[in-house]
Tab-separated table of N, CA and C in Angstrom:
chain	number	residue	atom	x	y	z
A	1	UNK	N	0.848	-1.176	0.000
A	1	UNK	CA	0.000	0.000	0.000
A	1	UNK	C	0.891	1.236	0.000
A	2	UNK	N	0.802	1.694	-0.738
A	2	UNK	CA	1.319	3.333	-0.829
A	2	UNK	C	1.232	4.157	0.322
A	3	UNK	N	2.000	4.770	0.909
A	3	UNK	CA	2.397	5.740	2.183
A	3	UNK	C	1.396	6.829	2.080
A	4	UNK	N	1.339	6.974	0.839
A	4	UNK	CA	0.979	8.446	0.571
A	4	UNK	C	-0.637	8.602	-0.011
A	5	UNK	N	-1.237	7.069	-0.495
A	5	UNK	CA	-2.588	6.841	-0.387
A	5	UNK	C	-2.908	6.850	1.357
A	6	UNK	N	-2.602	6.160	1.703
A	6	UNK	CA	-2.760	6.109	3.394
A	6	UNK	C	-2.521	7.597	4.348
A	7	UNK	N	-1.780	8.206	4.065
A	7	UNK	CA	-1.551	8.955	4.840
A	7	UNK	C	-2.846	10.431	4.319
A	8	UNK	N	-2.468	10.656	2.838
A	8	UNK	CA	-3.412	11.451	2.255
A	8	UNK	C	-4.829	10.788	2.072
A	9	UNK	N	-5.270	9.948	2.604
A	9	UNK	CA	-6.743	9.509	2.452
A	9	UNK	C	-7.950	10.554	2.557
A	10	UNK	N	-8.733	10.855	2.139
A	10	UNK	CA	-9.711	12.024	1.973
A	10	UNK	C	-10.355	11.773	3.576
A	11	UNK	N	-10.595	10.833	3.690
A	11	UNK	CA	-11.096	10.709	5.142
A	11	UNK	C	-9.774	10.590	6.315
A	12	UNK	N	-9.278	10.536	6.074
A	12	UNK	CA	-7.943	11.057	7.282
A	12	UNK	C	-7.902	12.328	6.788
A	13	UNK	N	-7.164	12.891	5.912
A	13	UNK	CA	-7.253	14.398	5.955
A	13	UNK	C	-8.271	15.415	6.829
A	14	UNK	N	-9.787	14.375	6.394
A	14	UNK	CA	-10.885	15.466	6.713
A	14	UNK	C	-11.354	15.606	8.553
A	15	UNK	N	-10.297	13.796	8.651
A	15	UNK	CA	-9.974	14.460	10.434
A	15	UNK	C	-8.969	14.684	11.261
A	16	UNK	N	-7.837	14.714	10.202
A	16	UNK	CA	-6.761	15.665	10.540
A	16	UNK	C	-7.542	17.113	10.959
A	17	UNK	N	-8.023	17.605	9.741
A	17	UNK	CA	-8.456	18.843	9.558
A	17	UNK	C	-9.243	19.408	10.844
A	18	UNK	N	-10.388	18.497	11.410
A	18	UNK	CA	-10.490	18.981	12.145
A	18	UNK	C	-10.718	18.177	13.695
A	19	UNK	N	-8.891	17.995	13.558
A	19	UNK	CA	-8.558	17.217	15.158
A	19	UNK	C	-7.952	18.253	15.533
A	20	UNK	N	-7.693	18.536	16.867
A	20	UNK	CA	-7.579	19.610	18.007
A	20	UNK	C	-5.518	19.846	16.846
A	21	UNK	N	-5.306	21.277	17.301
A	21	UNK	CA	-4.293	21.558	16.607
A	21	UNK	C	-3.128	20.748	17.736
A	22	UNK	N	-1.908	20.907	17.432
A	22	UNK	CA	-0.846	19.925	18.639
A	22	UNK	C	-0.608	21.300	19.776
A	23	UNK	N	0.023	20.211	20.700
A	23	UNK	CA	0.235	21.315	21.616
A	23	UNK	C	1.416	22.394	21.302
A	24	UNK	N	2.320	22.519	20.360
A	24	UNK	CA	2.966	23.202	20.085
A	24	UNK	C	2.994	23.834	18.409
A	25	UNK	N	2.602	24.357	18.287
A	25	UNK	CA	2.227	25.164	17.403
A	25	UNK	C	3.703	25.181	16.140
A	26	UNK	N	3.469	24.181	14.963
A	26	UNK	CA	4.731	24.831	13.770
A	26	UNK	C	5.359	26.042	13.807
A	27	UNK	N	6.639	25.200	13.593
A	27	UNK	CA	6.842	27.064	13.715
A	27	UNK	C	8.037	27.197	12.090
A	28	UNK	N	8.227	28.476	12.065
A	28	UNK	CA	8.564	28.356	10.509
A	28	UNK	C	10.210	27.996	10.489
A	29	UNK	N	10.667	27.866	9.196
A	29	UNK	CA	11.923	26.700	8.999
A	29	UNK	C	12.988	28.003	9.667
A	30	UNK	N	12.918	28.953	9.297
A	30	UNK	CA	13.889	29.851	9.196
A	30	UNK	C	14.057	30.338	10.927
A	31	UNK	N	12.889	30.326	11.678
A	31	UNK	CA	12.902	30.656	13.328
A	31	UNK	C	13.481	29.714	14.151
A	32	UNK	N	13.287	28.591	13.370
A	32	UNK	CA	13.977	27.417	14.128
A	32	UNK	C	15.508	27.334	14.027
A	33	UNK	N	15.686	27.599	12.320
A	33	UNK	CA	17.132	27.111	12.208
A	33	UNK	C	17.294	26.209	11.117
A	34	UNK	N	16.418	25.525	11.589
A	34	UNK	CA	16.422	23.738	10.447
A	34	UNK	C	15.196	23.532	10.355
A	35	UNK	N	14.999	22.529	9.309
A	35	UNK	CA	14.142	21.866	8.959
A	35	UNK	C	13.773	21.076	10.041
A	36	UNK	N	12.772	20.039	10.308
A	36	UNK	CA	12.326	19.271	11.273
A	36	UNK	C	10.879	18.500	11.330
A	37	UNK	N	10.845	18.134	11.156
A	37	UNK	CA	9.622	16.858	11.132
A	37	UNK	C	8.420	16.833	11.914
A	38	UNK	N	9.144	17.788	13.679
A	38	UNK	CA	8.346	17.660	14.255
A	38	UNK	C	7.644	19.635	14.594
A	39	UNK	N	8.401	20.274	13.526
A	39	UNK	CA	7.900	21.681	13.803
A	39	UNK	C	7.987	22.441	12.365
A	40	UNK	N	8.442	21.524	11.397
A	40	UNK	CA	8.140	22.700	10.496
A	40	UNK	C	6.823	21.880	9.376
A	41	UNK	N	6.200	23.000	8.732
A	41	UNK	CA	5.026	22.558	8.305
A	41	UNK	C	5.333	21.779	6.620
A	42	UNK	N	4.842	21.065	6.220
A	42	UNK	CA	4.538	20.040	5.018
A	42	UNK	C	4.909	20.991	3.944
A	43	UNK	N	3.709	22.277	3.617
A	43	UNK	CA	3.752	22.870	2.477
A	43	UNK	C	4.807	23.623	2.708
A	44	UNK	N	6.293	24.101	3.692
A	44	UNK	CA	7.585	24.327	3.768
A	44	UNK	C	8.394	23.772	3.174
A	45	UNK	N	8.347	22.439	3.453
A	45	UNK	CA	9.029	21.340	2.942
A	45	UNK	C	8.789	21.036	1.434
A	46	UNK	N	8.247	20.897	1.511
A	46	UNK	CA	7.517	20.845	-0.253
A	46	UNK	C	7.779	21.953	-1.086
A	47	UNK	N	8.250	23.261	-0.672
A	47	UNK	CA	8.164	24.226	-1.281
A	47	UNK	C	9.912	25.141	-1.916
A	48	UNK	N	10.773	24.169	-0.623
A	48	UNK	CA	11.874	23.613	-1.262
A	48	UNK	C	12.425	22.736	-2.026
A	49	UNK	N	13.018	22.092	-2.931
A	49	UNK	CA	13.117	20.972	-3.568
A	49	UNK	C	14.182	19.961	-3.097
A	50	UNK	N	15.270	20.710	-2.088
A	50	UNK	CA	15.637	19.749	-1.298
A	50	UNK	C	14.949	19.049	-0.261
A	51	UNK	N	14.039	19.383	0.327
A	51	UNK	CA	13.314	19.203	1.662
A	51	UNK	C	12.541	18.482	0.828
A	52	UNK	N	11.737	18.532	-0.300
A	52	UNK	CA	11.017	17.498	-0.423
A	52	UNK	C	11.900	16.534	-1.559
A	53	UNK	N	13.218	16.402	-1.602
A	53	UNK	CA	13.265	15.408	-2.171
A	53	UNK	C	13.771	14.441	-0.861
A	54	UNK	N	14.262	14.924	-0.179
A	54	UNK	CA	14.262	14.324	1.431
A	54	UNK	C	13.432	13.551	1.965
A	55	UNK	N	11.948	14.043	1.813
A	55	UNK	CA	10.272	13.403	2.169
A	55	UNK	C	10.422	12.333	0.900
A	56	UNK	N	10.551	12.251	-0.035
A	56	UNK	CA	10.611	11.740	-1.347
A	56	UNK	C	11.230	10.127	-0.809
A	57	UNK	N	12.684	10.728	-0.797
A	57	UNK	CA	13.232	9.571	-0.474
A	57	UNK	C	12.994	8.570	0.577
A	58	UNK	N	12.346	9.378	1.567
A	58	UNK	CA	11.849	8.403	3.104
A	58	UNK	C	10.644	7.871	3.046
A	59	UNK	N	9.720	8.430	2.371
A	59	UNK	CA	8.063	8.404	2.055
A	59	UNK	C	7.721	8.655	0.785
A	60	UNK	N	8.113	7.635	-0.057
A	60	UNK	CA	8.226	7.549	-0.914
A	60	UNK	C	6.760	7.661	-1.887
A	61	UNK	N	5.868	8.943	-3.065
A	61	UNK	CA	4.932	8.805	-3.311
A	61	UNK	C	4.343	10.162	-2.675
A	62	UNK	N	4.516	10.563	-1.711
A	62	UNK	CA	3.543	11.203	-0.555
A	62	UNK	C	4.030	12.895	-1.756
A	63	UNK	N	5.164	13.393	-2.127
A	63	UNK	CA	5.100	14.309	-2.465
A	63	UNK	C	4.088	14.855	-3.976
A	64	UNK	N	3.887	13.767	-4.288
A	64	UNK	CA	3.611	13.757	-5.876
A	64	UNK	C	2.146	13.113	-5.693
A	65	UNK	N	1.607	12.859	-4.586
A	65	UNK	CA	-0.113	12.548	-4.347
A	65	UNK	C	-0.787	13.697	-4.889
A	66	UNK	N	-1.914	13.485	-5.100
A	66	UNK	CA	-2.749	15.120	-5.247
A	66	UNK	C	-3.442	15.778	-4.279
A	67	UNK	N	-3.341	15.238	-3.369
A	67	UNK	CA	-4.050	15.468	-1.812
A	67	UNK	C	-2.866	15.661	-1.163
A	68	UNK	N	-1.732	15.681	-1.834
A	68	UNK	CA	-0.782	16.572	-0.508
A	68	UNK	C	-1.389	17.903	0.139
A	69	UNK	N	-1.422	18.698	-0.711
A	69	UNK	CA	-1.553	19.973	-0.548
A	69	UNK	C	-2.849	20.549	0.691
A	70	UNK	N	-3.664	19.628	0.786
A	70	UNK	CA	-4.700	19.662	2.149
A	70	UNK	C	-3.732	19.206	3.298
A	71	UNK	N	-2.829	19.105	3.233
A	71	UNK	CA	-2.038	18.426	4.545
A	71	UNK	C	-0.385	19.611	4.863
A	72	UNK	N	-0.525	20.599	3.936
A	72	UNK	CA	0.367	21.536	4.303
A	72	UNK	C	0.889	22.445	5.139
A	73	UNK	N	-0.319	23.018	5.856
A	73	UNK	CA	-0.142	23.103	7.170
A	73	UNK	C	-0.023	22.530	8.067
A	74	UNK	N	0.164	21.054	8.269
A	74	UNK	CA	0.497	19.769	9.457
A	74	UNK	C	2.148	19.838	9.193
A	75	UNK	N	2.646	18.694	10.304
A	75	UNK	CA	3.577	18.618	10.108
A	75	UNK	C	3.929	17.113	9.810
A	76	UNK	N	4.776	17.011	9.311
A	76	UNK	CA	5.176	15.100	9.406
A	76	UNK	C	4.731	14.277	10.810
A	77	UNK	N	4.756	15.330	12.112
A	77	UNK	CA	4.783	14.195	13.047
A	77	UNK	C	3.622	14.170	13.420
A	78	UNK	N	2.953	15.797	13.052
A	78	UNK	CA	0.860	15.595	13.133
A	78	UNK	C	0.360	14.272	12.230
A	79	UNK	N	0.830	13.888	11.525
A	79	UNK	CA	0.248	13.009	10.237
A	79	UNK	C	0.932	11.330	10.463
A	80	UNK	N	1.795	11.435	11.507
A	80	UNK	CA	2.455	10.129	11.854
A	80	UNK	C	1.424	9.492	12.643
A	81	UNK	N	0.166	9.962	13.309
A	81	UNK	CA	-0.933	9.093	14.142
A	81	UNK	C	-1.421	8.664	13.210
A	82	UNK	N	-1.935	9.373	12.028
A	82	UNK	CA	-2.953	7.925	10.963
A	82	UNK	C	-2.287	7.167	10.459
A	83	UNK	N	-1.170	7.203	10.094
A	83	UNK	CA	-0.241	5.937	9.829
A	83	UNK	C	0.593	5.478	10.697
A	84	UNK	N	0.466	5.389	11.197
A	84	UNK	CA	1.954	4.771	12.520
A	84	UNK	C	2.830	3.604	11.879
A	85	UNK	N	2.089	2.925	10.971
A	85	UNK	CA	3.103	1.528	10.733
A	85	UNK	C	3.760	1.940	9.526
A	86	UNK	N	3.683	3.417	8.899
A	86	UNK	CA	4.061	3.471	8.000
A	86	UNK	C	5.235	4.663	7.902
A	87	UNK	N	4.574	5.639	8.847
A	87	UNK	CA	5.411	6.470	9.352
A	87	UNK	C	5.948	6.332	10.900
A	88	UNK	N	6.746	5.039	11.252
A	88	UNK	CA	7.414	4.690	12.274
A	88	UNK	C	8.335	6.067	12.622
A	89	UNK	N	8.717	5.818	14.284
A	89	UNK	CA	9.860	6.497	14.756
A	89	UNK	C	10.915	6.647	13.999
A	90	UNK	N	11.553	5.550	13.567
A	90	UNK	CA	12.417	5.170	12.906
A	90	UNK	C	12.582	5.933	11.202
A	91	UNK	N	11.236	6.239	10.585
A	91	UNK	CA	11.065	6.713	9.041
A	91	UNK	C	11.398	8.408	10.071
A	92	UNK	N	10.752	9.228	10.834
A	92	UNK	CA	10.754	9.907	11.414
A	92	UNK	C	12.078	10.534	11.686
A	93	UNK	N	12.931	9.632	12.251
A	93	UNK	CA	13.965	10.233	12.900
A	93	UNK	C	14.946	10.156	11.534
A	94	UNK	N	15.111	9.159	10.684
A	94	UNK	CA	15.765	9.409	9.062
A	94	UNK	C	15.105	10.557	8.479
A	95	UNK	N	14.163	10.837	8.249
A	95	UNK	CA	14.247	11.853	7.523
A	95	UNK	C	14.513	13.265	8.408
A	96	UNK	N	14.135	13.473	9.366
A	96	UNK	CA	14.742	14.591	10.569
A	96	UNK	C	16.219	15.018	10.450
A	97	UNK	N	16.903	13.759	10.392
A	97	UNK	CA	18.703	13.665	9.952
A	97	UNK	C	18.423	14.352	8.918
A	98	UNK	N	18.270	13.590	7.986
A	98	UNK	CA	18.058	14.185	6.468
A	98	UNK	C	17.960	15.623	5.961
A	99	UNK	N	16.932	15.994	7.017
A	99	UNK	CA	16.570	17.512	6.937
A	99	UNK	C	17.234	18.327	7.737
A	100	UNK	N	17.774	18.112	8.548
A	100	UNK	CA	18.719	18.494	9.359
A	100	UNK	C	20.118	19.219	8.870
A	101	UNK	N	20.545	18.596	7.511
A	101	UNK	CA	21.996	18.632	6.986
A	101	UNK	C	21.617	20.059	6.012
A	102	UNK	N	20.142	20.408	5.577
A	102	UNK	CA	19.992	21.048	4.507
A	102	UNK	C	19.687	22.401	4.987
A	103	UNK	N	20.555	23.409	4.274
A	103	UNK	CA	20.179	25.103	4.593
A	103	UNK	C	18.892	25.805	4.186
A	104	UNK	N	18.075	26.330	5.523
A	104	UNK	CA	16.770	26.294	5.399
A	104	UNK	C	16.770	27.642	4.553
A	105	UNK	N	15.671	27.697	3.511
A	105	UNK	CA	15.822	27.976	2.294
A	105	UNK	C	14.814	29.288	2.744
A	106	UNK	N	15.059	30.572	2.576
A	106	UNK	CA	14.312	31.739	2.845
A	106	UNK	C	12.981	31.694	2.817
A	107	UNK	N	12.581	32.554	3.576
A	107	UNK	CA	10.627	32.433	3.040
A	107	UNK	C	10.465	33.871	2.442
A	108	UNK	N	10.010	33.934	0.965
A	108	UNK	CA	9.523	34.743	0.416
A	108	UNK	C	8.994	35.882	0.404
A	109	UNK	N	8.943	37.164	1.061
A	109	UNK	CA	8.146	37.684	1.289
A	109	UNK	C	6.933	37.947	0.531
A	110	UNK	N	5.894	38.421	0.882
A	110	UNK	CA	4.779	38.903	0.045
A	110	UNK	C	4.846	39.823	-0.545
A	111	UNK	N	4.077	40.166	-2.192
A	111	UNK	CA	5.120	41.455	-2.586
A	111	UNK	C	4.058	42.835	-1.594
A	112	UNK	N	4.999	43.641	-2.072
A	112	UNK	CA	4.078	45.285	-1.857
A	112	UNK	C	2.848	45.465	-2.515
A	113	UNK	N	2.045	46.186	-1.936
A	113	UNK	CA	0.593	46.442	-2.704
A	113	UNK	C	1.032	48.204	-2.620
């Protein structure tokens, strides 16, 4: 079974969406320092092409689903309860390394109006 059918399922998403937020609130790549699994958000990761070829390589499928993009504001480790056997500690803490090594990539500002 695909990681990324399972994890992006329309009915997991729709109670991701609305399960209580975590107790610590994402916070963005650049405040932290690094990338991280357990604080920076999906559509971050994705929005670099190292960071998601990182997700790519560990969870293999999940970037290139079409239902990623409802899951962009979570983080990898919000989305590790509907899959647990798929997104183990272990897939978790490899890609964390992973993301760890890579220079967190600016956030854009919005332009001027």
């Amino acid at each position: 079974m695909a990681v990324a059918a399972l994890l992006l399922a329309p009915a997991t998403l729709a109670h991701a969406q609305t399960a209580k937020a975590p107790a610590a609130a994402p916070t963005t790549a650049a405040s932290a320092g690094r990338y991280s699994v357990a604080t920076t958000e999906i559509g971050t990761l994705l929005d670099d092409p190292a960071a998601k070829a990182v997700i790519e390589k560990h969870i293999p499928g999940m970037t290139t689903n079409e239902q990623v993009d409802m899951a962009r504001a979570m983080t990898l480790k919000d989305i590790q309860q509907y899959s647990p056997d798929q997104l183990t500690d272990k897939v978790l803490a490899e890609t964390d390394a992973d993301l760890a090594k890579l220079p967190v990539k600016p956030v854009a500002a919005a332009p001027a109006k």
